[in-house]
Short mmCIF file of C-alpha atoms in Angstrom, two decimals:
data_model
loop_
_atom_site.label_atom_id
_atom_site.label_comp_id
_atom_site.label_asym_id
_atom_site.label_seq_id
_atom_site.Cartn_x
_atom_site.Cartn_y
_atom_site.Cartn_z
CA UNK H 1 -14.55 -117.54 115.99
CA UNK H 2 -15.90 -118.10 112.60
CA UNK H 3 -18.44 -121.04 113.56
CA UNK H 4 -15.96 -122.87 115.70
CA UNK H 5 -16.63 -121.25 119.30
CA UNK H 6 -18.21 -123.97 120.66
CA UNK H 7 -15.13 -126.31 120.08
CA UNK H 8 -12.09 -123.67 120.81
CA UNK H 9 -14.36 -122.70 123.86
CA UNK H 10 -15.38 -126.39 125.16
CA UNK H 11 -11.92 -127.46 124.60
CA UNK H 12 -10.20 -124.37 126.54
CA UNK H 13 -12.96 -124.87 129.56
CA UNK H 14 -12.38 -128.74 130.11
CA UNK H 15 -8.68 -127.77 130.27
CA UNK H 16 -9.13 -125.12 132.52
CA UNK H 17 -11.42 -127.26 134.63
CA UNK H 18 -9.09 -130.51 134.70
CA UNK H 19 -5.97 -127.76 135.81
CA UNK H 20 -7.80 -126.75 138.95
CA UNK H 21 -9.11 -130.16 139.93
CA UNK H 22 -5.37 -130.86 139.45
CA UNK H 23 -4.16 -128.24 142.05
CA UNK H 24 -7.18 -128.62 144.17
CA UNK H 25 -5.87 -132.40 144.20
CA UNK H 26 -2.78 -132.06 145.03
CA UNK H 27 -3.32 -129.39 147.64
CA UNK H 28 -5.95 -131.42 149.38
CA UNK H 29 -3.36 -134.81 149.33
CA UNK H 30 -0.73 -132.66 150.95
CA UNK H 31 -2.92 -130.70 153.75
CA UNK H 32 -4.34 -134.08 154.13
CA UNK H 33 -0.98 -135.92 155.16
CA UNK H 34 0.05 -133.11 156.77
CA UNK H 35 -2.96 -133.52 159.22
CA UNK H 36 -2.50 -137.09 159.66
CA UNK H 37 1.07 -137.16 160.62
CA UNK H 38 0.41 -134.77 163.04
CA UNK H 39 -1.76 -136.98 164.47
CA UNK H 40 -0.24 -139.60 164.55
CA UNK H 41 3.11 -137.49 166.14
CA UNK H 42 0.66 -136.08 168.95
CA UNK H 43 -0.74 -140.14 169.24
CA UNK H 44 3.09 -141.16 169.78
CA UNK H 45 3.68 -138.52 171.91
CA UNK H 46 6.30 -139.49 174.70
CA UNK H 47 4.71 -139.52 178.27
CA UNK H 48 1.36 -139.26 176.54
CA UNK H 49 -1.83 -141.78 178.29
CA UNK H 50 -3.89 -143.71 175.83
CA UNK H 51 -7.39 -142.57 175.69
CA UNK H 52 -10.50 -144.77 176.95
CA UNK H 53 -10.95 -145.51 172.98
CA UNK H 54 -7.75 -146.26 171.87
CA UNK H 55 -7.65 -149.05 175.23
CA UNK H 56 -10.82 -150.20 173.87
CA UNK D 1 32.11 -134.91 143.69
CA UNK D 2 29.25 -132.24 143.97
CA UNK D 3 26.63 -133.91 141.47
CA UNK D 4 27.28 -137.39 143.40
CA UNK D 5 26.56 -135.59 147.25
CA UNK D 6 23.73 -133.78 145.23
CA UNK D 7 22.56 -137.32 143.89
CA UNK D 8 22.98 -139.10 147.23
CA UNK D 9 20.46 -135.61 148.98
CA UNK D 10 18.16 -136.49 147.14
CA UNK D 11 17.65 -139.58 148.82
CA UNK D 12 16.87 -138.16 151.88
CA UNK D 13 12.86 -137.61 152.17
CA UNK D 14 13.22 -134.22 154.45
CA UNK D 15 15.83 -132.96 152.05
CA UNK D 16 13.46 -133.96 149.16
CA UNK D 17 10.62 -132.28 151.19
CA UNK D 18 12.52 -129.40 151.57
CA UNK D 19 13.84 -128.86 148.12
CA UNK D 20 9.91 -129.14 146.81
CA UNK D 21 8.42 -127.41 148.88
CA UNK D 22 10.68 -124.55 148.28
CA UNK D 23 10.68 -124.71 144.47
CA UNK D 24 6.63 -125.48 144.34
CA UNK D 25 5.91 -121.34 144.93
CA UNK D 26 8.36 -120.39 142.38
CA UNK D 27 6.58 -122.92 139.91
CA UNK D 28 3.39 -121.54 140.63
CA UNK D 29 3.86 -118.26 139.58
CA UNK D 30 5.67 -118.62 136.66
CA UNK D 31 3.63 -121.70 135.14
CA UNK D 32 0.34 -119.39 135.59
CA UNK D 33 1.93 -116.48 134.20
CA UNK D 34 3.20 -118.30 131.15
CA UNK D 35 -0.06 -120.22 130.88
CA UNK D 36 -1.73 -116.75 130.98
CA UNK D 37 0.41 -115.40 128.27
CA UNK D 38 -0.02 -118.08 125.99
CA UNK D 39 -3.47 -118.26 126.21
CA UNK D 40 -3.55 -114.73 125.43
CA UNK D 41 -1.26 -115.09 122.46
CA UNK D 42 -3.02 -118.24 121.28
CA UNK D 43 -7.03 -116.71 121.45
CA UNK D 44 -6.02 -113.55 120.55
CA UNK D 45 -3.04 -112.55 119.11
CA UNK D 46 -2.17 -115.83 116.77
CA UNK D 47 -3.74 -115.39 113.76
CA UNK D 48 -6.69 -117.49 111.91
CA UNK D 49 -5.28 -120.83 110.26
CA UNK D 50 -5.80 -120.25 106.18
CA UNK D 51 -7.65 -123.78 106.52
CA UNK D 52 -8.62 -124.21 110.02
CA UNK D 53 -9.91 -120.65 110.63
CA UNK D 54 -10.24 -120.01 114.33
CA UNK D 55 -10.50 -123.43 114.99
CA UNK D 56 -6.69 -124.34 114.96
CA UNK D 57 -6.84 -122.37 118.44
CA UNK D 58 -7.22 -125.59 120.37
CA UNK D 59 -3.59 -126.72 119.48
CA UNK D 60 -2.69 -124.27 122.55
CA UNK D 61 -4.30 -126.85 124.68
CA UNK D 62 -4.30 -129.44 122.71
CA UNK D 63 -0.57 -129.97 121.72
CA UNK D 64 0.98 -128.75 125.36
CA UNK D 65 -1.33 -131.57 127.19
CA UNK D 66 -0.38 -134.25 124.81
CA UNK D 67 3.49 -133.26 124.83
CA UNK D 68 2.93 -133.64 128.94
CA UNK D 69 1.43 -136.65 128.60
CA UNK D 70 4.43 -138.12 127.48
CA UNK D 71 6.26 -136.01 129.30
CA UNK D 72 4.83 -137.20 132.73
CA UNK D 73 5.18 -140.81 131.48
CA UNK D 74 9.17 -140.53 130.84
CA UNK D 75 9.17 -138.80 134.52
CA UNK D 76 7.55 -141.85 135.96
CA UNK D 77 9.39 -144.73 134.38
CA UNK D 78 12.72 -142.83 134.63
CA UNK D 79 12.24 -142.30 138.72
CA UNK D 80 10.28 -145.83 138.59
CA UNK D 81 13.94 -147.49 137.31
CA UNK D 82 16.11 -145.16 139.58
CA UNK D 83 14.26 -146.32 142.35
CA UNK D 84 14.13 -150.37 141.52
CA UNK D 85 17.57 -150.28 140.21
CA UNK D 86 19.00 -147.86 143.48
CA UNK D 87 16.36 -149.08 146.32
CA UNK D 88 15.58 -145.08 146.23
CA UNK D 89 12.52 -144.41 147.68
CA UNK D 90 12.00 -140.90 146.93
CA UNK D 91 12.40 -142.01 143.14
CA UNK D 92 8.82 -144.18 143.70
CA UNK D 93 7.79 -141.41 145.24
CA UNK D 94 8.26 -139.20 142.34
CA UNK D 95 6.96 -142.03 139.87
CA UNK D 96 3.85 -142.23 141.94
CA UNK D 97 3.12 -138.48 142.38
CA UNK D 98 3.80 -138.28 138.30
CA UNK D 99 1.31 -140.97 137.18
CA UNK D 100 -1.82 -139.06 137.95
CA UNK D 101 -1.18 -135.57 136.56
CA UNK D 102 0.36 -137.50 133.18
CA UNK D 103 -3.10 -139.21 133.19
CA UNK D 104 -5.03 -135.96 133.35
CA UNK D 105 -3.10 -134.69 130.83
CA UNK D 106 -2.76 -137.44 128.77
CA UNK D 107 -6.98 -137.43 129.25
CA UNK D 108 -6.97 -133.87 128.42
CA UNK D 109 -5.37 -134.32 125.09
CA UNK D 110 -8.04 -137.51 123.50
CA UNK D 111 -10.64 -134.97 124.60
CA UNK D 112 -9.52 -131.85 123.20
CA UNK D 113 -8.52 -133.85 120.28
CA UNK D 114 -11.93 -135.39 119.48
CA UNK D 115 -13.00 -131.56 120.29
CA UNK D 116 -10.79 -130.45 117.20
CA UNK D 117 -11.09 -133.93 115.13
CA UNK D 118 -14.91 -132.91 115.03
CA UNK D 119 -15.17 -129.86 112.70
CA UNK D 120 -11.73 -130.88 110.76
CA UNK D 121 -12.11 -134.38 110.42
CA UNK D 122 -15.77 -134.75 110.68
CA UNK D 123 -15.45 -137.68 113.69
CA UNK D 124 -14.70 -137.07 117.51
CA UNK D 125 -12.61 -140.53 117.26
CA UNK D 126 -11.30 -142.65 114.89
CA UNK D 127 -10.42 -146.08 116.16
CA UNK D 128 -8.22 -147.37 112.74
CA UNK D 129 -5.60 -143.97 113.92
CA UNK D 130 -2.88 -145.17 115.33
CA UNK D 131 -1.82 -141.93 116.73
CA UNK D 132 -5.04 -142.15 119.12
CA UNK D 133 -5.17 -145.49 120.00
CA UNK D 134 -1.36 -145.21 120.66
CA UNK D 135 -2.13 -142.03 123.03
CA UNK D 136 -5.63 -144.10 124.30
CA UNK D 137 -2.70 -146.62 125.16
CA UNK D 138 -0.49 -143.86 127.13
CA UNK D 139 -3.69 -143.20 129.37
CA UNK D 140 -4.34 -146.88 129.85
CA UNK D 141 -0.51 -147.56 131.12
CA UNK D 142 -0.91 -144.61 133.42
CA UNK D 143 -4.30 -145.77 134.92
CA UNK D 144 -2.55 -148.70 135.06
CA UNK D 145 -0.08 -148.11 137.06
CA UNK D 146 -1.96 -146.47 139.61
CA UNK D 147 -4.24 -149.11 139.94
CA UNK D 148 -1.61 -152.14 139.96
CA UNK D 149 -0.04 -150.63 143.22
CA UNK D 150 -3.30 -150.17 144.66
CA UNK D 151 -3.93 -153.94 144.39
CA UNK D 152 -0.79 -154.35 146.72
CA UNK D 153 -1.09 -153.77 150.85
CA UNK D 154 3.03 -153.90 150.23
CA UNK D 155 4.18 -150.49 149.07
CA UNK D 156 7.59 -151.87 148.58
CA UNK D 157 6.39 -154.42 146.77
CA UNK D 158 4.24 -152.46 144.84
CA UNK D 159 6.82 -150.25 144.36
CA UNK D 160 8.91 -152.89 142.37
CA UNK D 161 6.09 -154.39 140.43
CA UNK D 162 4.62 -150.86 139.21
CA UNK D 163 8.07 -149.72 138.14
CA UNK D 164 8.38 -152.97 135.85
CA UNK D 165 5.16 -152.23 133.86
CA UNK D 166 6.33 -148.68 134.28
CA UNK D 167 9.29 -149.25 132.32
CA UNK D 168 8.23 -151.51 129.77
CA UNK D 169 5.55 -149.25 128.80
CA UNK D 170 7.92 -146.77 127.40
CA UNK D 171 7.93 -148.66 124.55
CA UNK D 172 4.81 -146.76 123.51
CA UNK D 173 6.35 -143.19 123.54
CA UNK D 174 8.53 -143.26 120.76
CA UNK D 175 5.68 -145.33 119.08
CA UNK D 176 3.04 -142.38 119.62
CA UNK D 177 5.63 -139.49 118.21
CA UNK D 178 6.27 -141.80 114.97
CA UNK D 179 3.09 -143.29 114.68
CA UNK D 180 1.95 -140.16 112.02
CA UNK D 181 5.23 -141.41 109.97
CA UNK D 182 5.14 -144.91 110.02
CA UNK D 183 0.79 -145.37 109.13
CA UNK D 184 -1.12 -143.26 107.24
CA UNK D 185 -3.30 -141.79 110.06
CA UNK D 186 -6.03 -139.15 110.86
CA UNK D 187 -4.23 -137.34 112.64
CA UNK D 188 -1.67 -134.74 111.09
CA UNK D 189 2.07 -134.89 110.93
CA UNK D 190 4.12 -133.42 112.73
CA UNK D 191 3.72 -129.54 113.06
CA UNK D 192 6.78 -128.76 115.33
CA UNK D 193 8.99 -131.11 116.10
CA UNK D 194 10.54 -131.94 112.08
CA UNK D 195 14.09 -132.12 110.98
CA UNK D 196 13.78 -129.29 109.15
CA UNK D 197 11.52 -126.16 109.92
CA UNK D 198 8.54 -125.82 112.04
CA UNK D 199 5.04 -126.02 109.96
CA UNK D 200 3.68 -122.90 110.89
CA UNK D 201 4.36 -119.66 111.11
CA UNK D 202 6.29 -117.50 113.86
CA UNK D 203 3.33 -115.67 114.87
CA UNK D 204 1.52 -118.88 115.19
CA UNK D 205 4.40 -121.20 116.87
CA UNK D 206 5.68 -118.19 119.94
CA UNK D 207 2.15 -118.44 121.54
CA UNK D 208 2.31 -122.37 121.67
CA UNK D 209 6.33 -122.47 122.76
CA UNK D 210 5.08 -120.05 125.53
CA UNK D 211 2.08 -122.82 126.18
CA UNK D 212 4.37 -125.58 126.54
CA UNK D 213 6.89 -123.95 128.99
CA UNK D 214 4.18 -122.78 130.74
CA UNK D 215 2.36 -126.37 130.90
CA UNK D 216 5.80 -127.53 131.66
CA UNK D 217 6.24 -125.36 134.65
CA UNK D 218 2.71 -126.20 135.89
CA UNK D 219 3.11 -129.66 135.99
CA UNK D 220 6.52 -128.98 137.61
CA UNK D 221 4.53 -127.15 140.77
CA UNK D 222 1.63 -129.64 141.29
CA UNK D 223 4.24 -132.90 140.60
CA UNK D 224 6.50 -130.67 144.23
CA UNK D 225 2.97 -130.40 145.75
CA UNK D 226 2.23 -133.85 144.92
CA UNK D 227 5.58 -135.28 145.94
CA UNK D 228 5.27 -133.73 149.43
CA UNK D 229 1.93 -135.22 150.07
CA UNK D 230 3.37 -138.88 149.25
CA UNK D 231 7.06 -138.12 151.29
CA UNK D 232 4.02 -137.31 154.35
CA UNK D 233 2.29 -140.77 153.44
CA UNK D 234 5.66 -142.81 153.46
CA UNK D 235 7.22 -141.41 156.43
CA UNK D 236 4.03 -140.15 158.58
CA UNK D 237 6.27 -141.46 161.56
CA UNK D 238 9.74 -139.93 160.87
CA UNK D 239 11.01 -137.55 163.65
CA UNK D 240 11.53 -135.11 161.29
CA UNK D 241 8.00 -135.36 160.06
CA UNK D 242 7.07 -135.21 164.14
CA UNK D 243 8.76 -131.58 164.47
CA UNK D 244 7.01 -131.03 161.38
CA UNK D 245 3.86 -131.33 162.33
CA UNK D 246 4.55 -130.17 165.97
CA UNK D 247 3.06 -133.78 166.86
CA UNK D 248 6.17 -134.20 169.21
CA UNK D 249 5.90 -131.22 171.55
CA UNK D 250 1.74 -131.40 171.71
#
């Protein structure tokens, strides 16, 4: 790299590493939701009882 | 007629759901392909700069995640004024789901900028440039935004507030593409985007077209993945969203 690997190679890493937090992120919001509106759909379930906690 | 039913679906949050969550795959592939490629063709094939040597290689990172930067920002405070000016609430939606992969990116390009100001320039920052304080600004209206609607318990309030500073921040787009013209800066001119022909040469230029397609694409995927995780968080209680989940039947 002609004394410039360290900055084409630091440069290329931190991308690579900010793309995959990005994907990890977005992943993680959606299986997230996805999670809590289910249960929140099984909470509001029709003919469903309240649990001891939720009384309390 | 068929635009205007199109327009009026895409209102609809399980429609919107739908559509992303389709497309999102498709995104995937080809943004990581096309990310590959360039990469490939930037490190490897592309060859040495007569000035820069080897070190010009970080304009395949460089230039793609600046170009998104502004990219994602136009995204935001477009869908940020379709949704104050319409009531839409998918369009916040998108605005919202924009705003943090333009700040990464936006991040991504001061860094890998200082990265190649260093050797070339002698100085990881330059506060006098106006092209970096103009693209520190970018980040800064991004982070913003994000935390403005935070400060609100409202979303539909913070919907309308964030889309105002959304929208008056554009003002700083145009202002970070001409700022290389209109001061004498650091920071180059412009390589690619000139009235005439492109600065550099073919063999140079296909890798980073390829890079910025790709980038393009990618940010296409994670802004679907993104936009179905906020749809979830704004209508966790929808039927649809019930039979979804399979909340309804459990």
């Amino acid at each position: 790299m002609g004394g410039y690997a360290v900055y084409v190679w630091s440069a290329y890493g931190i991308t690579l590493i900010v793309l995959i937090a990005n994907i990890w992120a977005a992943y993680r919001r959606h299986a997230g939701m996805l999670v809590r509106a289910g249960r929140e759909g099984r909470l509001e379930a029709p003919g469903r009882q309240p649990t001891v906690r939720e009384i309390s | 007629m068929g635009f205007v039913r199109w327009f009026h679906q895409l209102a609809s949050p399980p429609y919107v759901y739908r559509l992303a969550g389709r497309l999102a795959p498709w995104f995937a592939v080809s943004g990581v392909v096309l990310m590959a490629g360039g990469g490939y063709g930037g490190l490897v094939l592309a060859p040495p700069d007569y000035q820069q040597g080897d070190g010009f290689r970080i304009i395949y990172v460089h230039v793609p995640s600046a170009y998104l930067g502004m990219l994602a920002y136009m995204v935001m405070a477009t869908s940020a004024a379709v949704g104050f000016i319409w009531r839409m609430k998918m369009a916040h939606g998108l605005a919202v789901s924009a705003a943090p992969l333009g700040a990464s990116f936006t991040f991504l390009a001061l860094v890998t900028g200082g990265i190649w100001g260093k050797p070339m320039w002698g100085t990881y920052w330059q506060w006098a440039d106006a092209r970096l304080m103009s693209e520190l600004l970018l980040l800064f209206l991004f982070l913003g935004y994000m935390v403005l609607r935070a400060s609100f318990d409202d979303r539909e309030k913070a919907d309308r507030v964030s889309a105002i500073l959304a929208v008056v921040g554009v003002v700083n787009v145009p202002i970070i593409h001409y700022s290389v013209e209109w001061w004498s800066t650091l920071h180059q001119g412009p390589t690619i985007a000139r009235l005439d022909a492109p600065a550099i040469t073919m063999d140079m230029l296909a890798p980073l077209l390829v890079m910025i397609v790709g980038f393009t694409v990618f940010f296409a995927w994670l802004l679907c993945k993104r936009l179905q995780g906020e749809i979830l968080d704004r209508e966790g209680r929808a039927r649809w969203v019930e039979q979804l989940t399979g909340g309804a039947s459990a």
